[in-house]
C-alpha positions as a printed Julia matrix, in Angstrom:
239×3 Matrix{Float64}:
  0.0     0.0    0.0
  1.26    3.53  -0.71
  0.57    4.54   2.91
  2.82    1.73   4.12
  5.59    2.87   1.8
  5.44    6.45   3.05
  5.29    5.26   6.66
  8.42    3.12   6.18
 10.26    5.98   4.48
  9.25    8.35   7.29
 10.57    5.94   9.93
 13.8     5.57   7.97
 14.08    9.36   7.71
 13.56    9.71  11.47
 16.26    7.15  12.23
 18.66    8.73   9.75
 18.04   12.23  11.12
 18.68   10.99  14.67
 22.03    9.51  13.62
 22.9    12.72  11.77
 22.11   14.77  14.9
 24.45   12.65  17.02
 27.17   12.97  14.39
 26.63   16.74  14.24
 27.32   17.0   17.97
 30.56   15.02  17.59
 31.69   16.89  14.47
 30.92   20.46  15.5
 31.57   20.23  19.24
 34.68   18.03  19.21
 36.25   17.87  15.75
 35.39   21.29  14.3
 34.76   23.74  17.16
 33.93   27.25  15.97
 35.34   28.81  13.81
 36.94   25.71  12.27
 33.65   24.46  10.8
 34.02   27.27   8.25
 37.8    27.66   8.17
 38.49   23.94   7.67
 35.43   23.15   5.54
 33.73   20.99   8.16
 30.28   22.42   7.48
 30.49   21.63   3.76
 31.83   18.12   4.3
 29.22   17.32   6.92
 26.51   18.63   4.6
 27.54   16.05   2.01
 27.42   13.27   4.6
 23.95   14.34   5.74
 22.74   14.49   2.14
 23.67   10.83   1.72
 22.5     9.62   5.11
 19.31   11.6    5.62
 18.08   11.87   2.03
 19.32    8.95  -0.04
 18.46    6.12   2.37
 14.81    7.09   2.96
 14.33    7.75  -0.78
 15.57    4.24  -1.56
 13.18    2.84   1.05
 10.35    4.8   -0.53
 11.25    3.35  -3.93
 11.54   -0.33  -2.97
  9.14   -0.77  -0.06
  6.04   -2.73  -0.93
  3.97   -4.4    1.78
  2.74   -6.91  -0.81
  6.23   -8.36  -1.26
  7.11  -11.58   0.52
  8.58  -10.76   3.91
 11.92  -12.39   3.06
 12.28  -10.38  -0.14
 11.31   -7.15   1.6
 13.8    -7.71   4.41
 16.52   -8.44   1.85
 15.81   -5.17   0.03
 15.84   -3.15   3.24
 19.01   -4.88   4.46
 20.8    -4.02   1.2
 19.71   -0.39   1.55
 20.91   -0.36   5.16
 24.35   -1.7    4.23
 24.66    0.75   1.34
 23.72    3.63   3.58
 26.05    2.53   6.39
 28.91    2.1    3.91
 28.37    5.58   2.49
 28.03    7.01   6.01
 31.25    5.33   7.19
 33.14    6.7    4.2
 31.7    10.18   4.79
 32.57   10.17   8.49
 36.08    8.96   7.66
 36.48   11.86   5.22
 35.23   14.39   7.77
 37.54   12.95  10.43
 40.56   13.06   8.1
 39.92   16.73   7.35
 39.51   17.75  11.01
 42.08   20.34  12.17
 44.47   18.77  14.68
 46.95   21.6   15.23
 46.91   25.36  14.88
 50.55   25.92  14.03
 52.46   29.19  14.1
 54.71   29.12  11.02
 57.1    32.03  10.27
 54.53   34.84  10.1
 51.11   33.16  10.14
 48.98   30.51  11.8
 47.99   27.38   9.87
 45.05   25.08  10.7
 46.5    21.68   9.81
 44.07   18.84   8.96
 44.82   15.31  10.15
 45.19   14.03   6.59
 48.1    16.39   5.87
 50.15   15.54   8.94
 53.28   13.52   8.17
 52.35   10.77  10.62
 55.7     8.99  10.17
 57.23   11.87  12.15
 54.79   11.7   15.09
 57.25    9.73  17.29
 59.59   12.75  16.98
 56.96   15.26  18.12
 57.35   16.83  21.58
 55.34   15.72  24.61
 51.65   15.02  24.11
 51.83   15.97  20.41
 52.81   12.43  19.47
 49.12   11.64  18.94
 46.6    13.6   16.89
 43.83   15.39  18.74
 40.18   14.31  18.52
 38.9    17.28  20.55
 39.87   20.31  18.49
 43.26   21.61  17.38
 46.2    22.13  19.72
 48.21   25.34  19.41
 51.85   24.7   18.53
 54.84   26.52  17.13
 57.31   25.42  14.48
 61.04   25.52  15.06
 63.8    26.89  12.84
 66.2    24.6   10.94
 68.99   23.14  13.07
 71.6    23.4   10.32
 72.08   24.28   6.65
 71.35   20.74   5.44
 68.04   20.66   7.28
 67.15   24.08   5.89
 67.79   22.9    2.31
 65.71   19.76   2.92
 62.87   21.86   4.36
 62.86   24.13   1.31
 62.77   21.12  -1.01
 59.84   19.61   0.9
 58.04   22.97   0.87
 58.18   22.94  -2.93
 56.33   19.61  -2.7
 53.67   21.17  -0.46
 55.08   19.69   2.77
 55.5    22.72   5.03
 57.0    22.64   8.56
 53.48   23.07   9.98
 52.51   19.55   8.83
 55.72   17.94  10.11
 55.46   16.82  13.77
 59.26   16.7   14.08
 59.22   20.47  13.58
 56.48   21.21  16.11
 57.44   22.87  19.39
 55.36   23.97  22.4
 53.7    27.31  21.65
 55.43   29.23  24.5
 58.75   28.71  22.67
 57.61   30.87  19.73
 55.77   33.65  21.55
 58.68   36.07  21.11
 58.59   35.45  17.35
 54.82   35.96  17.32
 55.22   39.31  19.09
 57.78   40.45  16.53
 55.57   39.5   13.59
 52.1    40.51  14.76
 50.5    43.67  13.41
 48.09   46.2   15.01
 44.42   45.5   14.41
 43.75   49.24  14.13
 45.66   49.32  10.85
 43.63   46.5    9.3
 40.33   48.29   8.65
 41.25   50.01   5.38
 41.84   46.66   3.64
 38.52   45.06   4.64
 35.08   44.93   3.1
 32.09   46.23   5.05
 31.11   42.68   6.07
 34.65   41.92   7.21
 34.81   45.15   9.2
 31.55   44.2   10.94
 32.86   40.73  11.82
 36.13   42.2   13.06
 34.31   44.71  15.26
 32.22   41.89  16.74
 35.34   39.81  17.41
 37.09   42.77  19.07
 34.01   43.38  21.24
 33.92   39.71  22.3
 37.6    39.82  23.25
 36.93   42.59  25.8
 40.37   44.01  25.03
 40.93   47.57  23.88
 41.51   47.56  20.11
 44.72   49.53  20.61
 46.15   46.52  22.47
 44.99   43.95  19.91
 47.18   42.58  17.15
 46.71   40.0   14.43
 48.4    37.47  12.18
 46.96   35.72   9.1
 45.27   32.36   9.56
 44.99   29.87   6.72
 42.97   26.68   6.53
 41.82   23.94   4.2
 38.78   25.87   2.96
 39.84   29.51   3.36
 42.82   31.82   3.86
 40.78   34.95   4.57
 41.0    34.67   8.36
 43.12   36.23  11.09
 44.08   35.35  14.65
 43.52   38.11  17.19
 46.36   38.43  19.7
 46.4    40.31  22.99
 49.52   42.46  22.97
 49.14   43.8   26.5
């Protein structure tokens, strides 16, 4: 009966939406805390996962469900749909997890939000302290060291040409307090930023300054780049 088909699809939609809600809490509270859902592309990636999980599965149920079918055949059809949906969901969650930012690294004159997939995991044993494992609860703030000698500097330049920057190399990570002096030398006054911004950007900057509760004359900034955007900055308290 058509009513039975719509009822089954509605139940499938409800179950899929419930799973998507749980995943949303994990993704946006733990993996992509604000503002990384935009900076690292988490919102877009999660939208694709939800499109598969919440839309495709129930639509397939609506297409194949028929109460007149033998029970065994109907269960087979629904089981196949369930496995297809779970497979697609697992792949989507894996993709979202691989793109999650695991470190916010200060590198030369900017901050970089580094996704898990770009980290050179073979170097993790050489990372300092608790940085030997990748975070599942938002990015850690780290610095990057300078080359130890000329040979290492040449190697670093060669790797940079291949897209492997120090920020993605755990053996080059250092605790953030070790680079604070460099940050202070490189940071620029927020008050001088306004002339280069659009009206929308000026509004967002004013809101961020207000939330910081620090006088704008004591605020500084450095560029922040991520997987999905490089039009961000990090506000720094210079007092």
